[in-house]
XYZ file of N, CA, C and O in Angstrom:
496
model
N 143.471 100.349 50.852
C 144.101 99.505 51.879
C 144.602 100.365 53.038
O 144.747 101.573 52.881
N 144.858 99.768 54.136
C 145.338 100.425 55.387
C 146.700 99.778 55.679
O 146.793 98.555 55.748
N 147.658 100.650 55.959
C 148.921 100.187 56.471
C 148.992 100.245 58.007
O 148.598 101.235 58.505
N 149.477 99.206 58.581
C 149.531 99.072 60.075
C 150.942 98.841 60.515
O 151.591 97.988 59.965
N 151.322 99.466 61.578
C 152.672 99.259 62.173
C 152.528 99.116 63.671
O 152.098 100.056 64.268
N 152.935 97.993 64.259
C 152.923 97.725 65.628
C 154.313 98.121 66.277
O 155.359 98.038 65.620
N 154.276 98.557 67.450
C 155.394 98.883 68.273
C 155.235 98.417 69.744
O 154.142 98.258 70.133
N 156.308 98.241 70.363
C 156.198 98.114 71.826
C 156.460 96.769 72.373
O 156.538 96.561 73.619
N 156.704 95.819 71.491
C 156.935 94.396 71.995
C 158.345 94.317 72.669
O 159.152 95.128 72.513
N 158.479 93.242 73.376
C 159.734 92.981 74.120
C 159.667 91.914 75.123
O 158.734 91.088 75.053
N 160.718 91.805 75.912
C 160.806 90.822 76.968
C 160.434 91.383 78.244
O 160.989 92.386 78.662
N 159.616 90.708 79.073
C 159.155 91.174 80.352
C 158.965 89.950 81.270
O 158.699 88.854 80.788
N 159.193 90.145 82.475
C 159.040 89.092 83.453
C 157.543 88.901 83.868
O 156.751 89.810 83.736
N 157.262 87.723 84.346
C 155.865 87.471 84.835
C 155.439 88.532 85.771
O 156.173 88.872 86.738
N 154.211 88.974 85.571
C 153.694 90.076 86.467
C 153.992 91.472 85.986
O 153.454 92.403 86.505
N 154.806 91.601 84.971
C 155.155 92.855 84.495
C 154.128 93.421 83.463
O 153.063 92.878 83.218
N 154.492 94.574 82.882
C 153.605 95.251 81.929
C 154.289 95.678 80.684
O 155.522 95.900 80.694
N 153.509 95.788 79.633
C 154.004 96.307 78.355
C 152.824 97.137 77.747
O 151.653 96.759 77.988
N 153.188 98.118 76.918
C 152.189 98.814 76.179
C 152.556 98.678 74.723
O 153.636 99.185 74.288
N 151.660 98.153 73.931
C 151.822 98.089 72.513
C 151.064 99.170 71.777
O 150.032 99.680 72.267
N 151.487 99.645 70.608
C 150.806 100.609 69.868
C 150.688 100.105 68.423
O 151.476 99.312 67.945
N 149.676 100.532 67.790
C 149.448 100.248 66.340
C 148.999 101.500 65.637
O 147.941 102.022 66.005
N 149.756 101.930 64.691
C 149.464 103.107 63.986
C 149.025 102.845 62.583
O 149.663 102.072 61.867
N 147.878 103.380 62.148
C 147.339 103.125 60.800
C 147.588 104.293 59.879
O 147.516 105.520 60.348
N 147.813 104.026 58.691
C 147.904 105.007 57.641
C 147.305 104.537 56.314
O 146.927 103.355 56.255
N 147.089 105.452 55.445
C 146.444 105.089 54.152
C 144.975 105.381 54.202
O 144.587 106.510 54.606
N 144.069 104.536 53.812
C 142.661 104.763 53.777
C 141.997 104.555 55.148
O 141.127 103.700 55.329
N 142.494 105.419 56.115
C 142.011 105.193 57.458
C 140.541 105.591 57.601
O 139.959 105.186 58.575
N 140.046 106.403 56.651
C 138.667 106.783 56.774
C 137.699 105.600 56.696
O 136.535 105.654 57.020
N 138.199 104.509 56.077
C 137.402 103.319 55.870
C 137.416 102.371 57.059
O 136.632 101.413 57.102
N 138.200 102.677 58.096
C 138.365 101.748 59.200
C 137.120 101.960 60.176
O 136.809 103.117 60.664
N 136.411 100.828 60.365
C 135.324 100.880 61.446
C 135.786 100.442 62.733
O 135.385 100.953 63.816
N 136.666 99.409 62.744
C 137.193 98.888 63.999
C 138.634 98.460 63.849
O 139.026 98.158 62.804
N 139.293 98.487 65.050
C 140.674 97.975 65.090
C 140.740 96.942 66.176
O 140.095 96.929 67.210
N 141.621 95.925 65.955
C 141.679 94.852 66.851
C 143.081 94.311 67.099
O 143.972 94.569 66.201
N 143.363 93.631 68.197
C 144.518 92.962 68.459
C 144.267 91.468 68.446
O 143.323 90.896 69.038
N 145.180 90.735 67.793
C 145.241 89.254 67.736
C 146.666 88.876 68.231
O 147.602 89.664 68.189
N 146.739 87.670 68.611
C 148.079 87.087 68.905
C 148.175 85.704 68.454
O 147.183 84.956 68.308
N 149.431 85.280 68.181
C 149.650 83.941 67.712
C 150.903 83.374 68.270
O 151.930 84.063 68.148
N 150.951 82.222 68.892
C 152.090 81.559 69.380
C 152.294 80.273 68.547
O 151.425 79.817 67.906
N 153.543 79.721 68.639
C 153.862 78.587 67.750
C 152.883 77.407 68.026
O 152.565 77.065 69.021
N 152.384 76.802 66.853
C 151.504 75.717 66.851
C 150.113 76.011 67.199
O 149.269 75.118 67.293
N 149.703 77.270 67.382
C 148.374 77.662 67.667
C 147.739 78.609 66.656
O 148.519 79.240 65.860
N 146.449 78.536 66.507
C 145.789 79.453 65.602
C 145.801 80.964 66.120
O 146.093 81.140 67.333
N 145.639 81.828 65.193
C 145.601 83.226 65.593
C 144.465 83.486 66.493
O 143.300 83.044 66.221
N 144.718 84.123 67.654
C 143.692 84.249 68.728
C 143.278 85.728 68.886
O 144.144 86.634 68.999
N 141.984 85.929 68.997
C 141.507 87.337 69.323
C 141.935 87.697 70.656
O 141.720 87.006 71.657
N 142.365 89.034 70.869
C 142.743 89.561 72.126
C 141.712 90.635 72.526
O 141.231 90.563 73.611
N 141.506 91.580 71.655
C 140.543 92.665 71.942
C 140.327 93.584 70.737
O 141.059 93.508 69.751
N 139.341 94.399 70.793
C 138.936 95.277 69.714
C 138.435 96.599 70.222
O 137.859 96.590 71.383
N 138.452 97.625 69.421
C 137.890 98.893 69.813
C 137.178 99.488 68.577
O 137.705 99.339 67.427
N 136.051 100.115 68.706
C 135.399 100.817 67.561
C 136.143 102.014 67.184
O 136.925 102.626 67.988
N 135.979 102.487 66.066
C 136.743 103.533 65.491
C 136.743 104.821 66.300
O 137.818 105.493 66.412
N 135.623 105.113 66.960
C 135.517 106.323 67.812
C 135.816 106.001 69.373
O 135.689 106.877 70.056
N 136.217 104.840 69.641
C 136.507 104.442 70.929
C 135.219 104.243 71.855
O 135.427 104.030 73.016
N 134.072 104.237 71.238
C 132.845 104.162 71.980
C 132.633 102.799 72.671
O 131.851 102.728 73.606
N 133.250 101.765 72.037
C 133.108 100.390 72.623
C 134.408 99.652 72.560
O 135.143 99.847 71.639
N 134.599 98.767 73.486
C 135.740 97.846 73.429
C 135.259 96.448 73.847
O 134.187 96.271 74.460
N 136.045 95.465 73.387
C 135.730 94.030 73.625
C 137.010 93.288 73.905
O 138.054 93.638 73.222
N 136.967 92.347 74.735
C 138.127 91.576 75.129
C 137.837 90.064 75.192
O 136.744 89.631 75.520
N 138.814 89.363 74.941
C 138.766 87.920 75.101
C 138.737 87.631 76.574
O 139.410 88.368 77.422
N 138.101 86.528 76.960
C 138.002 86.200 78.389
C 139.367 85.984 79.056
O 139.640 86.370 80.210
N 140.362 85.549 78.283
C 141.642 85.282 78.816
C 142.428 86.594 79.215
O 143.420 86.448 79.940
N 142.019 87.687 78.735
C 142.753 88.901 79.110
C 141.944 89.906 79.826
O 142.414 90.975 80.200
N 140.628 89.683 79.971
C 139.787 90.628 80.755
C 140.374 90.898 82.096
O 140.675 90.026 82.831
N 140.292 92.197 82.465
C 140.835 92.647 83.698
C 142.357 92.865 83.751
O 142.867 93.419 84.692
N 143.043 92.422 82.722
C 144.479 92.577 82.660
C 144.957 93.483 81.485
O 145.870 94.279 81.588
N 144.222 93.417 80.395
C 144.605 94.219 79.224
C 143.546 95.260 78.946
O 142.371 95.136 79.261
N 143.920 96.497 78.466
C 143.040 97.601 78.162
C 143.426 98.103 76.776
O 144.581 98.385 76.467
N 142.399 98.296 75.907
C 142.577 98.865 74.632
C 142.077 100.329 74.617
O 141.070 100.609 75.194
N 142.848 101.217 73.971
C 142.406 102.582 73.815
C 142.899 103.101 72.511
O 143.654 102.512 71.806
N 142.452 104.324 72.126
C 142.828 104.991 70.947
C 143.172 106.431 71.295
O 142.760 107.044 72.272
N 144.056 106.976 70.459
C 144.425 108.424 70.664
C 143.463 109.332 70.021
O 142.463 108.866 69.352
N 143.725 110.670 70.117
C 142.758 111.665 69.630
C 142.674 111.666 68.143
O 141.567 112.032 67.659
N 143.636 111.251 67.421
C 143.607 111.183 65.941
C 142.726 109.982 65.422
O 142.362 109.930 64.276
N 142.502 109.026 66.302
C 141.711 107.767 66.036
C 142.464 106.923 65.025
O 141.888 106.060 64.389
N 143.799 107.133 64.835
C 144.613 106.344 63.969
C 145.634 105.492 64.742
O 146.333 104.764 63.986
N 145.768 105.693 65.977
C 146.655 104.855 66.789
C 145.953 104.187 67.881
O 145.144 104.783 68.659
N 146.156 102.840 67.996
C 145.456 102.061 68.996
C 146.542 101.544 69.933
O 147.649 101.231 69.539
N 146.199 101.381 71.212
C 147.094 101.033 72.254
C 146.555 99.743 72.973
O 145.359 99.498 73.063
N 147.455 98.849 73.340
C 147.132 97.710 74.145
C 148.009 97.740 75.374
O 149.201 97.493 75.274
N 147.391 98.088 76.497
C 148.094 98.155 77.767
C 147.928 96.718 78.369
O 146.834 96.338 78.700
N 149.036 96.076 78.626
C 149.044 94.724 79.108
C 149.683 94.690 80.462
O 150.861 95.076 80.642
N 148.916 94.340 81.448
C 149.355 94.204 82.890
C 149.272 92.783 83.315
O 148.656 91.945 82.748
N 150.016 92.520 84.462
C 149.944 91.222 85.022
C 150.227 90.078 84.027
O 149.534 89.058 83.948
N 151.227 90.278 83.251
C 151.550 89.383 82.154
C 152.005 87.987 82.652
O 152.517 87.892 83.731
N 151.601 87.035 81.900
C 151.906 85.638 82.194
C 152.655 84.973 81.012
O 152.553 85.436 79.955
N 153.384 83.868 81.277
C 154.080 83.218 80.241
C 153.191 82.854 79.054
O 153.611 82.891 77.953
N 151.997 82.496 79.354
C 150.986 82.076 78.335
C 150.616 83.233 77.448
O 149.974 83.016 76.376
N 150.981 84.524 77.794
C 150.756 85.616 76.986
C 151.787 85.779 75.852
O 151.640 86.612 75.015
N 152.831 84.992 76.002
C 153.922 85.027 74.967
C 153.377 84.695 73.570
O 152.788 83.681 73.431
N 153.556 85.593 72.648
C 153.098 85.459 71.294
C 153.541 86.596 70.408
O 154.150 87.634 70.939
N 153.358 86.435 69.153
C 153.460 87.621 68.286
C 152.072 88.326 68.315
O 151.039 87.628 68.055
N 152.072 89.549 68.570
C 150.824 90.349 68.622
C 150.607 91.168 67.286
O 151.530 91.859 66.848
N 149.480 90.965 66.741
C 149.160 91.639 65.441
C 148.077 92.658 65.623
O 147.068 92.451 66.348
N 148.183 93.766 64.905
C 147.096 94.712 64.739
C 146.289 94.445 63.465
O 146.928 94.094 62.410
N 144.990 94.623 63.535
C 144.177 94.357 62.361
C 143.037 95.408 62.302
O 142.681 96.006 63.368
N 142.523 95.649 61.059
C 141.410 96.627 60.933
C 140.294 95.957 60.121
O 140.559 95.066 59.308
N 139.112 96.449 60.396
C 137.937 95.978 59.672
C 137.180 97.238 59.175
O 137.103 98.245 59.939
N 136.592 97.150 57.957
C 135.875 98.257 57.438
C 134.388 98.179 57.637
O 133.667 99.023 57.234
N 133.941 97.193 58.402
C 132.572 96.978 58.754
C 132.479 96.234 59.986
O 133.473 95.738 60.540
N 131.191 96.075 60.475
C 130.976 95.231 61.641
C 131.273 93.759 61.293
O 130.674 93.320 60.298
N 132.031 93.151 62.102
C 132.418 91.657 61.806
C 132.326 90.932 63.164
O 132.300 91.527 64.253
N 132.226 89.599 62.953
C 132.393 88.788 64.221
C 133.782 88.946 64.786
O 134.788 88.678 64.092
N 133.937 89.573 65.884
C 135.235 90.121 66.335
C 136.356 89.129 66.396
O 137.545 89.425 66.066
N 136.053 87.893 66.754
C 137.028 86.883 67.000
C 137.547 86.178 65.794
O 138.519 85.359 65.830
N 136.852 86.430 64.637
C 137.237 85.692 63.430
C 138.299 86.498 62.563
O 137.967 87.497 61.934
N 139.496 85.948 62.607
C 140.651 86.638 62.006
C 140.408 86.836 60.484
O 140.818 87.882 59.983
N 139.756 85.894 59.810
C 139.577 86.008 58.393
C 138.608 87.059 58.034
O 138.352 87.263 56.799
N 137.854 87.733 58.952
C 136.959 88.779 58.628
C 137.721 90.120 58.544
O 137.063 91.117 58.075
N 138.847 90.263 58.945
C 139.597 91.501 58.957
C 140.207 91.760 57.678
O 140.623 90.862 56.932
N 140.362 93.029 57.331
C 140.877 93.504 55.988
C 142.336 93.603 55.857
O 142.910 93.272 54.798
N 142.969 94.260 56.792
C 144.428 94.479 56.724
C 145.117 94.212 58.024
O 144.478 94.318 59.143
N 146.326 93.800 57.978
C 147.101 93.348 59.143
C 148.428 94.005 59.194
O 149.100 94.305 58.131
N 149.008 94.252 60.327
C 150.374 94.560 60.515
C 151.342 93.401 60.527
O 150.839 92.252 60.349
N 152.576 93.588 60.651
C 153.568 92.508 60.626
C 153.732 91.830 61.951
O 154.389 90.823 62.010
N 153.287 92.418 62.962
C 153.384 91.828 64.281
C 154.552 92.322 65.107
O 155.524 92.762 64.566
N 154.468 92.242 66.438
C 155.537 92.512 67.330
C 155.550 91.454 68.372
O 154.546 91.024 68.924
N 156.724 90.970 68.673
C 156.985 89.917 69.601
C 156.866 90.256 71.068
O 157.492 91.252 71.487
N 156.033 89.597 71.815
C 155.918 89.722 73.263
C 156.396 88.462 73.919
O 155.836 87.359 73.650
N 157.388 88.476 74.737
C 157.870 87.375 75.417
C 157.815 87.536 76.901
O 158.372 88.620 77.466
N 157.132 86.726 77.670
C 156.935 86.797 79.077
C 157.730 85.651 79.738
O 157.463 84.495 79.518
N 158.763 85.957 80.485
C 159.587 85.003 81.149
C 159.133 84.629 82.462
O 158.478 85.415 83.200
N 159.280 83.347 82.848
C 158.860 82.897 84.179
C 160.026 82.936 85.179
O 159.757 82.810 86.373
């Protein structure tokens, strides 16, 4: 298993920015991809974006394209989500997840391990 820890959530005004991080530990050699999901009250968990283990490719939900950027550090065990031009509808708990194989990116039930989440609140 892989342990995941998210950091960086908080309160920000509309139009502001936040950077989230997700650090993986444990059996990190088994990680093929890392992804961000988010979930707000009354809604299903929603795919935000993903990055391949080596950073060679990234993918984003249409709702965040052009505003959010995913990257990884040199160790390939920490993933970042740079969020710009934030909107109230971005308010959610943001979760980090990992997959050990190629999966349909937006399907939460395909991922193997999850962090506990970090709250992002965007005020209007």
